[in-house]
CSV table of C-alpha atoms and ligand atoms in Angstrom, one decimal:
chain,number,residue,atom,x,y,z
H,980,MET,CA,9.0,23.9,-25.1
H,981,SER,CA,12.4,24.1,-24.2
H,982,ARG,CA,14.9,22.6,-26.5
H,983,ALA,CA,16.5,20.8,-24.1
H,984,TYR,CA,13.5,18.9,-22.7
H,985,GLU,CA,12.1,18.6,-26.3
H,986,GLN,CA,15.5,16.5,-26.5
H,987,LEU,CA,14.8,14.6,-23.4
H,988,GLN,CA,11.1,13.4,-25.1
H,989,PRO,CA,12.7,10.6,-27.3
H,990,TYR,CA,14.7,9.0,-23.7
H,991,LEU,CA,11.8,9.5,-22.0
H,992,GLU,CA,9.4,7.3,-23.7
H,993,ARG,CA,12.1,5.0,-23.9
H,994,VAL,CA,12.3,4.9,-20.1
H,995,GLN,CA,7.9,4.7,-20.0
H,996,ALA,CA,8.3,1.8,-22.9
H,997,PHE,CA,10.6,-0.8,-20.9
H,998,GLN,CA,8.5,0.3,-17.2
H,999,THR,CA,5.3,-0.8,-19.1
H,1000,ALA,CA,6.7,-4.1,-20.8
H,1001,ARG,CA,8.7,-5.0,-17.0
H,1002,ILE,CA,5.1,-4.0,-15.9
H,1003,LEU,CA,3.2,-6.3,-17.6
H,1004,PHE,CA,5.1,-9.5,-17.3
H,1005,GLU,CA,5.0,-8.9,-13.8
H,1006,TRP,CA,0.9,-9.2,-13.8
H,1007,ASP,CA,1.0,-12.2,-16.4
H,1008,ASN,CA,3.4,-13.7,-14.2
H,1009,GLU,CA,1.1,-13.4,-11.4
H,1010,THR,CA,-2.3,-14.2,-13.3
H,1011,LEU,CA,-1.9,-15.8,-15.9
H,1012,ALA,CA,1.7,-16.9,-17.5
H,1013,PRO,CA,1.6,-21.5,-17.0
H,1014,LYS,CA,4.2,-22.1,-14.0
H,1015,GLU,CA,7.1,-23.0,-15.7
H,1016,ALA,CA,7.8,-19.8,-17.3
H,1017,GLY,CA,9.1,-18.0,-14.6
H,1018,PRO,CA,13.0,-18.5,-15.4
H,1019,ASN,CA,12.5,-17.4,-19.4
H,1020,THR,CA,10.4,-14.6,-18.2
H,1021,SER,CA,12.8,-13.8,-15.5
H,1022,ARG,CA,16.1,-13.3,-18.2
H,1023,MET,CA,13.7,-10.8,-20.5
H,1024,VAL,CA,13.4,-8.7,-17.3
H,1025,GLY,CA,16.7,-8.7,-16.2
H,1026,VAL,CA,17.1,-7.5,-20.0
H,1027,LEU,CA,14.7,-5.0,-19.6
H,1028,SER,CA,15.8,-3.8,-16.6
H,1029,ALA,CA,19.0,-3.2,-17.7
H,1030,GLU,CA,17.8,-1.4,-20.5
H,1031,TYR,CA,15.9,1.0,-18.0
H,1032,PHE,CA,19.3,1.5,-15.7
H,1033,SER,CA,21.0,2.1,-19.1
H,1034,VAL,CA,18.9,5.3,-20.2
H,1035,ILE,CA,18.5,7.0,-16.8
H,1036,THR,CA,22.1,6.2,-16.4
H,1037,ASP,CA,22.8,8.2,-20.2
H,1038,PRO,CA,25.2,10.9,-20.0
H,1039,GLN,CA,23.2,12.2,-22.0
H,1040,VAL,CA,20.4,12.2,-20.1
H,1041,LYS,CA,22.2,13.9,-17.0
H,1042,LYS,CA,23.6,16.6,-19.2
H,1043,LEU,CA,19.7,17.4,-20.8
H,1044,VAL,CA,18.6,17.3,-17.1
H,1045,LYS,CA,21.5,20.0,-16.3
H,1046,GLU,CA,20.1,22.1,-19.3
H,1047,CYS,CA,16.0,21.8,-18.4
H,1048,GLU,CA,16.7,22.2,-14.6
H,1049,GLY,CA,18.1,25.9,-15.6
H,1050,GLU,CA,15.2,26.7,-18.2
H,1051,ASP,CA,12.1,28.4,-17.3
H,1052,LEU,CA,9.5,25.0,-17.7
H,1053,GLY,CA,5.5,24.8,-16.6
H,1054,GLN,CA,4.1,22.4,-13.5
H,1055,VAL,CA,4.5,19.3,-15.6
H,1056,GLU,CA,7.4,19.2,-17.6
H,1057,LYS,CA,9.3,20.8,-14.5
H,1058,ALA,CA,8.0,17.8,-12.0
H,1059,ILE,CA,8.9,15.3,-14.9
H,1060,VAL,CA,12.3,16.7,-15.0
H,1061,ARG,CA,12.3,16.6,-10.9
H,1062,GLU,CA,11.0,13.0,-11.0
H,1063,LEU,CA,14.2,11.6,-14.3
H,1064,ALA,CA,16.9,13.3,-11.8
H,1065,GLU,CA,15.9,12.1,-8.9
H,1066,GLU,CA,15.9,8.7,-10.4
H,1067,ILE,CA,19.5,9.6,-11.9
H,1068,GLU,CA,21.1,10.3,-8.5
H,1069,LYS,CA,19.4,6.8,-7.0
H,1070,LEU,CA,20.5,4.8,-9.7
H,1071,GLU,CA,24.3,6.6,-10.5
H,1072,LYS,CA,25.6,6.3,-6.7
H,1073,VAL,CA,25.7,2.5,-7.0
H,1074,PRO,CA,27.9,1.0,-8.7
H,1075,ALA,CA,26.5,-0.9,-11.5
H,1076,GLN,CA,28.3,-4.5,-9.8
H,1077,GLU,CA,26.5,-4.2,-7.1
H,1078,TYR,CA,23.6,-3.2,-8.5
H,1079,ARG,CA,23.4,-6.0,-10.6
H,1080,GLU,CA,24.5,-8.6,-7.0
H,1081,PHE,CA,21.9,-7.4,-5.4
H,1082,SER,CA,19.1,-7.9,-7.9
H,1083,GLN,CA,20.8,-11.8,-8.2
H,1084,LEU,CA,20.4,-11.3,-4.3
H,1085,VAL,CA,16.7,-10.0,-4.6
H,1086,SER,CA,15.7,-12.7,-6.9
H,1087,GLU,CA,17.2,-15.3,-4.6
H,1088,GLY,CA,16.2,-14.2,-1.1
H,1089,THR,CA,12.4,-14.2,-2.1
H,1090,ARG,CA,12.5,-18.0,-2.9
H,1091,ILE,CA,14.6,-18.7,0.1
H,1092,TRP,CA,12.1,-17.2,1.5
H,1093,ALA,CA,8.9,-18.8,0.6
H,1094,ASP,CA,10.9,-22.2,1.6
H,1095,ALA,CA,11.5,-21.0,4.8
H,1096,ARG,CA,8.4,-19.6,5.5
H,1097,LYS,CA,6.9,-23.4,3.9
H,1098,ASN,CA,9.3,-25.0,6.7
H,1099,LYS,CA,9.1,-22.8,9.3
H,1100,ASP,CA,12.6,-22.3,9.2
H,1101,PHE,CA,14.2,-19.2,10.2
H,1102,HIS,CA,17.5,-20.4,9.9
H,1103,SER,CA,17.6,-21.1,6.6
H,1104,PHE,CA,16.8,-17.5,5.8
H,1105,ALA,CA,18.8,-15.6,8.1
H,1106,PRO,CA,22.0,-15.8,6.1
H,1107,THR,CA,20.2,-14.2,3.2
H,1108,LEU,CA,18.3,-11.8,5.3
H,1109,LYS,CA,21.6,-10.5,6.7
H,1110,LYS,CA,23.2,-9.5,3.6
H,1111,LEU,CA,20.2,-8.1,2.2
H,1112,VAL,CA,20.1,-5.9,5.3
H,1113,GLU,CA,24.3,-5.0,3.8
H,1114,TYR,CA,23.7,-3.9,0.9
H,1115,THR,CA,20.6,-1.6,1.8
H,1116,LYS,CA,22.7,-0.3,4.5
H,1117,LYS,CA,25.6,0.3,1.6
H,1118,PHE,CA,23.1,1.7,-0.7
H,1119,ALA,CA,21.3,4.0,1.5
H,1120,SER,CA,25.0,5.1,2.9
H,1121,TYR,CA,25.7,6.0,-0.8
H,1122,ARG,CA,23.0,8.4,-1.3
H,1123,ALA,CA,22.9,10.1,2.5
H,1124,LYS,CA,22.9,13.4,2.7
H,1125,GLU,CA,26.0,14.1,5.5
H,1126,GLY,CA,24.7,13.6,9.0
H,1127,GLN,CA,21.4,12.5,7.4
H,1128,LYS,CA,20.2,8.4,9.1
H,1129,LEU,CA,20.3,5.7,6.7
H,1130,TYR,CA,16.9,4.3,7.4
H,1131,ASP,CA,15.8,8.2,7.2
H,1132,VAL,CA,17.1,7.5,3.5
H,1133,LEU,CA,14.8,4.6,3.0
H,1134,LEU,CA,11.8,6.1,4.7
H,1135,ASN,CA,12.3,8.8,2.2
H,1136,ASP,CA,12.1,6.5,-0.7
H,1137,TYR,CA,8.2,6.0,-0.3
H,1138,GLU,CA,6.5,8.8,1.4
H,1139,LYS,CA,8.9,11.9,1.2
H,1140,GLY,CA,9.1,14.4,4.1
H,1141,PHE,CA,8.0,11.4,6.6
H,1142,ASP,CA,11.7,11.1,8.5
H,1143,MET,CA,12.3,9.3,12.2
H,1144,GLU,CA,11.7,12.1,13.8
H,1145,THR,CA,7.8,12.4,12.5
H,1146,LEU,CA,7.2,9.2,12.2
H,1147,ASP,CA,8.7,8.2,15.8
H,1148,LYS,CA,5.6,10.8,16.7
H,1149,PHE,CA,3.5,9.1,14.4
H,1150,PHE,CA,3.7,5.7,16.2
H,1151,ASP,CA,3.7,7.0,19.7
H,1152,THR,CA,0.3,8.6,19.4
H,1153,LEU,CA,-0.8,4.8,18.1
H,1154,LYS,CA,1.0,2.8,20.4
H,1155,SER,CA,0.3,5.3,23.8
H,1156,GLN,CA,-4.1,5.4,22.7
H,1157,LEU,CA,-5.0,2.5,20.6
H,1158,VAL,CA,-2.3,-0.2,22.6
H,1159,PRO,CA,-4.6,0.6,25.4
H,1160,PHE,CA,-8.1,0.8,23.4
H,1161,LEU,CA,-7.8,-3.0,22.2
H,1162,LYS,CA,-7.5,-3.6,25.8
H,1163,LYS,CA,-11.0,-2.1,26.4
H,1164,VAL,CA,-12.6,-3.4,23.6
H,1165,THR,CA,-11.2,-6.9,23.8
H,1166,ASP,CA,-12.2,-7.0,27.5
H,1167,SER,CA,-15.5,-5.3,27.1
H,1168,GLY,CA,-18.1,-8.4,26.8
H,1169,THR,CA,-19.5,-7.7,23.7
H,1170,GLU,CA,-20.4,-10.5,21.5
H,1171,ILE,CA,-20.2,-10.2,18.0
H,1172,ARG,CA,-21.3,-12.8,15.8
H,1173,ASP,CA,-20.2,-13.8,12.4
H,1174,ASP,CA,-20.3,-16.9,11.6
H,1175,PHE,CA,-22.3,-16.2,8.6
H,1176,LEU,CA,-19.6,-14.2,6.8
H,1177,THR,CA,-17.8,-18.3,5.8
H,1178,GLY,CA,-19.6,-21.0,4.3
H,1179,ASP,CA,-20.5,-22.5,1.2
H,1180,TYR,CA,-20.2,-19.2,-1.1
H,1181,SER,CA,-18.9,-20.3,-4.6
H,1182,GLU,CA,-15.8,-18.7,-6.5
H,1183,LYS,CA,-18.5,-17.9,-9.4
H,1184,ASP,CA,-21.1,-15.6,-7.0
H,1185,GLN,CA,-18.2,-14.0,-5.5
H,1186,GLU,CA,-16.8,-12.9,-8.4
H,1187,ALA,CA,-20.2,-11.8,-9.6
H,1188,ILE,CA,-20.9,-9.7,-6.2
H,1189,GLY,CA,-17.5,-8.2,-6.3
H,1190,ARG,CA,-18.0,-7.0,-10.1
H,1191,ILE,CA,-20.9,-4.4,-8.9
H,1192,PHE,CA,-19.6,-3.8,-5.8
H,1193,ALA,CA,-16.6,-2.5,-7.8
H,1194,GLU,CA,-18.6,-0.8,-10.5
H,1195,TYR,CA,-20.6,0.5,-8.1
H,1196,VAL,CA,-17.9,2.7,-6.1
H,1197,GLY,CA,-16.5,3.5,-9.4
H,1198,PHE,CA,-14.3,1.0,-11.4
H,1199,ASP,CA,-14.3,1.3,-15.1
H,1200,PHE,CA,-14.1,-1.6,-16.9
H,1201,ASP,CA,-14.2,0.1,-20.0
H,1202,ARG,CA,-10.3,1.1,-18.9
H,1203,GLY,CA,-9.8,-1.7,-16.1
H,1204,VAL,CA,-10.3,-5.7,-15.7
H,1205,MET,CA,-10.1,-7.5,-12.6
H,1206,ALA,CA,-8.4,-10.8,-12.5
H,1207,VAL,CA,-7.2,-13.5,-10.3
H,1208,SER,CA,-4.0,-14.1,-8.2
H,1209,ALA,CA,-2.5,-15.5,-4.7
H,1210,HIS,CA,-2.4,-12.0,-3.8
H,1211,PRO,CA,-4.9,-9.0,-4.5
H,1212,PHE,CA,-2.6,-6.6,-5.6
H,1213,THR,CA,-3.5,-3.4,-8.5
H,1214,THR,CA,-1.6,-2.4,-11.5
H,1215,ASN,CA,-1.5,0.5,-13.4
H,1216,LEU,CA,-0.2,0.8,-17.0
H,1217,HIS,CA,-1.6,3.6,-17.5
H,1218,ASN,CA,-4.4,5.9,-16.8
H,1219,LYS,CA,-7.2,3.3,-19.3
H,1220,ASP,CA,-5.3,0.1,-18.4
H,1221,VAL,CA,-5.6,-0.7,-14.8
H,1222,ARG,CA,-5.8,-3.9,-13.7
H,1223,ILE,CA,-7.1,-5.6,-10.4
H,1224,THR,CA,-6.5,-8.9,-8.6
H,1225,THR,CA,-8.5,-10.5,-5.9
H,1226,SER,CA,-8.7,-14.2,-5.0
H,1227,TYR,CA,-11.3,-16.5,-3.6
H,1228,ASN,CA,-11.9,-18.7,-0.1
H,1229,ARG,CA,-14.8,-19.7,1.9
H,1230,HIS,CA,-14.8,-16.2,3.5
H,1231,VAL,CA,-17.1,-13.9,1.6
H,1232,ASP,CA,-15.9,-10.6,2.4
H,1233,ASP,CA,-12.4,-10.9,1.8
H,1234,SER,CA,-12.7,-11.0,-1.7
H,1235,LEU,CA,-15.1,-8.4,-1.3
H,1236,PHE,CA,-13.3,-6.1,0.6
H,1237,SER,CA,-10.0,-6.9,-1.1
H,1238,VAL,CA,-11.8,-5.6,-4.4
H,1239,ILE,CA,-13.5,-2.5,-3.0
H,1240,HIS,CA,-9.8,-2.3,-1.6
H,1241,GLU,CA,-7.5,-2.5,-5.0
H,1242,SER,CA,-10.6,-0.5,-6.7
H,1243,GLY,CA,-9.6,2.1,-5.4
H,1244,HIS,CA,-5.9,2.2,-5.7
H,1245,ALA,CA,-7.5,1.6,-9.7
H,1246,ILE,CA,-9.8,4.8,-8.8
H,1247,TYR,CA,-6.6,6.8,-8.0
H,1248,GLU,CA,-5.0,5.8,-11.5
H,1249,MET,CA,-7.7,6.1,-13.1
H,1250,GLY,CA,-8.0,9.9,-12.4
H,1251,ILE,CA,-4.5,11.0,-13.7
H,1252,PRO,CA,-5.3,13.1,-16.3
H,1253,ASP,CA,-4.1,11.9,-20.1
H,1254,GLU,CA,-2.1,15.4,-19.3
H,1255,LEU,CA,-0.1,13.2,-17.0
H,1256,THR,CA,-0.5,9.5,-17.9
H,1257,GLN,CA,3.0,7.6,-19.4
H,1258,THR,CA,4.7,10.4,-18.2
H,1259,LEU,CA,6.9,10.2,-14.7
H,1260,VAL,CA,4.7,11.6,-12.5
H,1261,GLY,CA,1.3,10.0,-14.2
H,1262,GLY,CA,1.1,7.5,-10.8
H,1263,GLY,CA,0.1,7.7,-7.4
H,1264,ALA,CA,1.7,10.4,-5.3
H,1265,SER,CA,3.4,7.9,-2.5
H,1266,MET,CA,2.8,4.1,-1.3
H,1267,GLY,CA,1.2,6.4,1.6
H,1268,MET,CA,-1.3,8.3,-0.4
H,1269,HIS,CA,-2.1,5.1,-2.8
H,1270,GLU,CA,-3.1,3.1,0.1
H,1271,SER,CA,-5.0,6.2,1.6
H,1272,GLN,CA,-7.2,5.5,-1.2
H,1273,SER,CA,-7.8,2.3,-1.1
H,1274,ARG,CA,-8.5,1.5,2.5
H,1275,PHE,CA,-10.8,5.0,2.9
H,1276,PHE,CA,-12.0,3.0,-0.3
H,1277,GLU,CA,-12.7,0.1,1.6
H,1278,ASN,CA,-12.7,1.1,5.3
H,1279,ILE,CA,-14.4,4.5,5.3
H,1280,ILE,CA,-16.2,3.8,3.0
H,1281,GLY,CA,-17.1,0.1,2.6
H,1282,ARG,CA,-17.2,-0.8,6.4
H,1283,ASN,CA,-19.6,2.6,6.7
H,1284,GLN,CA,-23.1,1.9,7.9
H,1285,ALA,CA,-24.5,4.3,5.6
H,1286,PHE,CA,-22.8,2.5,2.6
H,1287,TRP,CA,-24.7,-0.6,2.9
H,1288,VAL,CA,-28.1,1.2,3.6
H,1289,PRO,CA,-28.8,1.0,-0.5
H,1290,VAL,CA,-26.8,-1.8,-1.6
H,1291,TYR,CA,-27.5,-4.7,0.7
H,1292,LYS,CA,-30.0,-6.2,-0.8
H,1293,LYS,CA,-28.3,-7.1,-3.5
H,1294,LEU,CA,-25.5,-8.8,-1.5
H,1295,GLN,CA,-28.5,-11.1,-0.2
H,1296,GLU,CA,-29.9,-11.4,-3.4
H,1297,GLN,CA,-26.9,-12.5,-4.2
H,1298,PHE,CA,-26.6,-14.9,-1.7
H,1299,PRO,CA,-30.2,-15.8,-0.2
H,1300,SER,CA,-29.5,-18.6,1.6
H,1301,GLN,CA,-26.2,-17.6,3.2
H,1302,LEU,CA,-27.6,-14.0,4.2
H,1303,GLY,CA,-31.2,-14.6,3.4
H,1304,ASP,CA,-31.9,-14.0,7.2
H,1305,VAL,CA,-29.0,-12.0,7.9
H,1306,SER,CA,-30.3,-8.1,9.9
H,1307,MET,CA,-27.8,-5.6,7.3
H,1308,ASP,CA,-26.8,-4.3,11.4
H,1309,ASP,CA,-25.3,-7.8,12.0
H,1310,PHE,CA,-24.2,-7.7,8.9
H,1311,VAL,CA,-22.1,-4.6,9.5
H,1312,LYS,CA,-21.0,-5.4,12.8
H,1313,ALA,CA,-20.0,-8.5,11.7
H,1314,ILE,CA,-17.8,-6.8,9.1
H,1315,ASN,CA,-16.3,-4.9,11.7
H,1316,LYS,CA,-15.7,-7.1,14.4
H,1317,VAL,CA,-11.9,-7.0,16.1
H,1318,GLU,CA,-10.0,-9.4,16.9
H,1319,PRO,CA,-6.3,-9.2,17.3
H,1320,SER,CA,-4.6,-11.1,15.2
H,1321,LEU,CA,-1.2,-12.4,14.1
H,1322,ILE,CA,-1.4,-11.9,10.0
H,1323,ARG,CA,-0.9,-8.2,9.2
H,1324,THR,CA,-2.9,-8.9,5.8
H,1325,GLN,CA,-5.8,-10.6,7.2
H,1326,ALA,CA,-6.7,-7.6,10.8
H,1327,ASP,CA,-9.2,-6.1,11.3
H,1328,GLU,CA,-9.0,-1.1,10.9
H,1329,LEU,CA,-8.4,-1.1,14.4
H,1330,THR,CA,-5.8,-4.1,15.1
H,1331,TYR,CA,-4.1,-3.1,11.8
H,1332,SER,CA,-1.9,-0.4,12.4
H,1333,LEU,CA,-0.3,-2.1,15.9
H,1334,HIS,CA,1.1,-4.8,13.3
H,1335,VAL,CA,3.1,-1.9,11.1
H,1336,LEU,CA,3.9,-0.5,14.6
H,1337,ILE,CA,5.6,-3.3,15.3
H,1338,ARG,CA,7.5,-3.5,11.5
H,1339,TYR,CA,8.3,0.1,12.4
H,1340,GLU,CA,10.3,-0.9,15.9
H,1341,ILE,CA,12.3,-3.9,14.3
H,1342,GLU,CA,12.9,-1.9,11.5
H,1343,LYS,CA,14.5,0.5,13.1
H,1344,MET,CA,16.7,-1.7,15.1
H,1345,ILE,CA,17.6,-3.3,11.8
H,1346,ILE,CA,19.0,-0.4,10.3
H,1347,GLU,CA,20.2,2.5,12.4
H,1348,GLU,CA,21.1,-0.2,15.9
H,1349,ASP,CA,22.8,-2.9,13.9
H,1350,LEU,CA,20.6,-5.8,15.5
H,1351,ASP,CA,21.7,-9.2,15.0
H,1352,VAL,CA,18.8,-10.2,12.7
H,1353,GLU,CA,19.2,-14.0,14.7
H,1354,LYS,CA,17.5,-12.3,17.9
H,1355,LEU,CA,14.1,-11.4,14.9
H,1356,PRO,CA,11.9,-14.6,16.3
H,1357,GLN,CA,11.9,-13.7,19.8
H,1358,ILE,CA,11.4,-10.3,19.5
H,1359,TRP,CA,9.0,-11.0,16.8
H,1360,ALA,CA,7.2,-12.7,19.5
H,1361,ASP,CA,7.9,-10.3,22.4
H,1362,LYS,CA,6.3,-7.4,20.5
H,1363,TYR,CA,3.2,-9.0,19.5
H,1364,GLU,CA,2.5,-10.6,22.8
H,1365,GLU,CA,2.9,-6.8,24.3
H,1366,TYR,CA,0.8,-4.7,21.9
H,1367,LEU,CA,-1.8,-7.2,21.0
H,1368,GLY,CA,-1.8,-10.1,23.2
H,1369,VAL,CA,-1.1,-13.3,20.6
H,1370,ARG,CA,2.4,-14.7,20.0
H,1371,PRO,CA,3.4,-16.8,17.0
H,1372,LYS,CA,3.5,-20.4,17.7
H,1373,ASP,CA,5.9,-20.4,14.7
H,1374,VAL,CA,8.0,-17.7,12.3
H,1375,ALA,CA,6.0,-18.8,9.2
H,1376,GLU,CA,2.2,-16.5,11.4
H,1377,GLY,CA,5.6,-14.1,12.6
H,1378,VAL,CA,8.3,-13.2,11.7
H,1379,LEU,CA,8.3,-15.2,7.9
H,1380,GLN,CA,4.9,-13.8,7.3
H,1381,ASP,CA,5.9,-10.6,4.7
H,1382,ILE,CA,7.6,-10.8,1.7
H,1383,HIS,CA,9.5,-7.3,2.2
H,1384,TRP,CA,12.7,-8.1,3.6
H,1385,SER,CA,13.4,-10.9,1.1
H,1386,GLN,CA,12.7,-8.2,-1.3
H,1387,GLY,CA,15.0,-5.6,0.2
H,1388,SER,CA,12.6,-3.4,0.6
H,1389,PHE,CA,13.2,-1.9,3.8
H,1390,GLY,CA,11.2,1.8,5.5
H,1391,TYR,CA,8.3,0.8,2.9
H,1392,PHE,CA,6.4,-0.8,6.1
H,1393,PRO,CA,5.4,2.7,7.6
H,1394,SER,CA,3.7,3.8,4.3
H,1395,TYR,CA,0.3,1.1,5.4
H,1396,ALA,CA,-0.2,2.9,8.7
H,1397,LEU,CA,0.2,5.9,7.3
H,1398,GLY,CA,-2.0,5.6,4.6
H,1399,SER,CA,-4.9,5.2,6.8
H,1400,ALA,CA,-4.0,8.4,9.0
H,1401,PHE,CA,-4.3,10.0,5.7
H,1402,GLY,CA,-7.2,9.2,5.2
H,1403,ALA,CA,-9.4,9.4,8.6
H,1404,GLN,CA,-7.6,13.1,8.3
H,1405,LEU,CA,-9.2,13.9,4.8
H,1406,TYR,CA,-12.4,12.2,6.3
H,1407,HIS,CA,-12.7,14.9,9.0
H,1408,TYR,CA,-12.3,17.5,6.8
H,1409,MET,CA,-14.8,16.0,3.9
H,1410,LYS,CA,-17.5,15.0,6.8
H,1411,GLY,CA,-17.3,19.5,7.8
H,1412,GLN,CA,-17.9,19.8,3.8
H,1413,MET,CA,-20.7,17.0,2.9
H,1414,ASP,CA,-23.2,15.3,4.8
H,1415,PHE,CA,-20.9,12.3,3.6
H,1416,GLU,CA,-22.8,9.3,5.2
H,1417,GLY,CA,-26.0,11.1,3.7
H,1418,LEU,CA,-24.2,11.0,0.3
H,1419,LEU,CA,-23.8,7.1,1.4
H,1420,ARG,CA,-26.9,6.6,2.0
H,1421,ALA,CA,-28.6,8.1,-0.7
H,1422,GLY,CA,-25.8,5.9,-3.1
H,1423,GLU,CA,-24.2,9.0,-4.4
H,1424,ILE,CA,-21.1,7.7,-3.7
H,1425,ARG,CA,-19.8,10.0,-7.0
H,1426,THR,CA,-20.0,12.9,-5.1
H,1427,ILE,CA,-16.9,11.5,-2.6
H,1428,ARG,CA,-15.0,10.0,-5.6
H,1429,GLU,CA,-15.4,13.7,-7.4
H,1430,PHE,CA,-14.0,15.1,-4.2
H,1431,LEU,CA,-10.7,13.0,-4.5
H,1432,ARG,CA,-10.4,13.6,-7.8
H,1433,GLU,CA,-10.4,17.2,-8.0
H,1434,HIS,CA,-8.1,17.4,-5.1
H,1435,ILE,CA,-5.2,14.2,-4.4
H,1436,HIS,CA,-6.0,12.6,-7.8
H,1437,ARG,CA,-5.6,15.2,-10.8
H,1438,TYR,CA,-2.4,15.6,-9.5
H,1439,GLY,CA,-0.6,12.6,-10.0
H,1440,LYS,CA,3.6,13.2,-8.4
H,1441,LEU,CA,2.8,16.4,-9.3
H,1442,LYS,CA,2.7,17.3,-5.6
H,1443,THR,CA,3.9,15.5,-1.8
H,1444,SER,CA,1.9,13.0,-0.1
H,1445,ARG,CA,2.1,16.0,2.7
H,1446,GLN,CA,1.7,18.4,0.8
H,1447,MET,CA,-1.8,17.5,-0.9
H,1448,LEU,CA,-2.7,17.1,2.7
H,1449,LYS,CA,-1.9,20.2,3.9
H,1450,GLU,CA,-3.2,22.3,0.9
H,1451,VAL,CA,-6.7,20.0,1.1
H,1452,THR,CA,-7.8,19.7,5.1
H,1453,GLY,CA,-6.0,23.4,5.5
H,1454,GLU,CA,-3.7,22.0,8.1
H,1455,ASP,CA,-0.2,19.9,8.2
H,1456,PHE,CA,-0.4,16.0,9.2
H,1457,ASN,CA,-2.2,15.2,12.8
H,1458,PRO,CA,-1.8,11.5,13.0
H,1459,GLN,CA,-4.7,12.5,16.1
H,1460,TYR,CA,-7.7,12.5,13.6
H,1461,TYR,CA,-7.2,8.8,12.7
H,1462,VAL,CA,-7.1,8.0,16.6
H,1463,ASP,CA,-10.4,9.7,16.9
H,1464,TYR,CA,-11.5,8.1,14.3
H,1465,LEU,CA,-10.6,4.7,15.5
H,1466,VAL,CA,-12.0,5.4,18.9
H,1467,GLU,CA,-15.3,6.9,18.0
H,1468,LYS,CA,-15.9,3.7,15.4
H,1469,TYR,CA,-15.1,1.1,17.7
H,1470,GLY,CA,-15.8,2.6,21.0
H,1471,GLU,CA,-19.8,2.8,20.0
H,1472,LEU,CA,-19.5,-0.8,18.0
H,1473,TYR,CA,-18.0,-2.1,21.2
H,1474,LYS,CA,-20.0,0.2,24.0
H,1475,ILE,CA,-17.2,1.9,25.6
H,1476,ALA,CA,-18.1,4.6,28.1
H,1477,ILE,CA,-15.4,7.3,26.7
A,994,LIG,ZN1,-3.3,-1.2,-0.9
């Protein structure tokens, strides 16, 4: 090990410790912490964030990173130094005072947004949103390379190698093919029954079946736990402590598929090797790659007819009065029913990416075209009507539905759609390598999971999503696989001649 790298170790350990503590507080906040704990805990989280900031921007750290860059390091060490250098660059360009103001604004922003959403009043949030946009653009301008567009700086934070040029092509592909295809689906006249998915599904039974299915797809309960929160999410402390949450309501498929989705995120994190965990490269490669794994488990595996062949009986046994008389075919049709709707997080697999397309187009207007934020509710509603054929009746089910902008996150949304597209490209390739549906029918999910572990999970952040995709499938990112997958699957379900 090089001397400079060795000297970096205690700093890297502190960075990990502060991060882990902060993440654990966040988890606790969303799951078990009492209601009034918030403000006091936030102060401690603020201290931890400031400590993190001070380690990263410590001049000694910068000096050691520079020394390391000139030395002959191993692959893992090199990647860790690269991540650290990027983090330094990101933080040091923003004046500490402005960073604090922005953090403050974000914590107020989420509260104001939540109230505005509750009261269906966009105007009470608009001034805060305007400030958040100004800060975001200012910070991006500090970091922009010469000639680089501000939105490209933001996009690069979430998905390296995906700028507006690539994403415009991606979303154009979706728009030009999926919008007319969706119209055919909704005009097809094919009726799919799904009333049996809603009803008296007790929380206890839903939890029991959730645990069975999490384990079935590969979630390891010796290295992970499952809890309840308002919105499902996954928290990763290290490869032996990965936590998922779910929520329960009268729709049994909501919790079931959110458990499989979060299990996909968790399986990714559990597959990070010991050598990488608790380092700066010990997590999923990117937001998009993470979402590719969760959505792969949820949709490509979990909503696949073949998946249910060996296990549908288990579900019927858990819910004999609700599903005892429902055939597997009817159940599988129901969980794939297409229904253009207003809320992204409840969207079906076919319409999902169109929700993301709308956010991408709007973010571009906000960041690159100085759009007046007061116009957002109108633009939002018009785009929903144009692409999905539905129009929100108020801002709560329209422009105020997502938390992201109130947190100052711009450029995050495209990853959701990219993830689905990465997954479809992987699926296309994997079908040529193995009898994918045959494995599902035989209950052999392990073989599929091992493939993903071998080709994706074990690399952590050593490679970018785009690099990995190319190395696994032998081809650069190609969104056509995603469109083909959807058109084939839903064309069959809705009996549409292609
Ligand atoms: Zn997810």
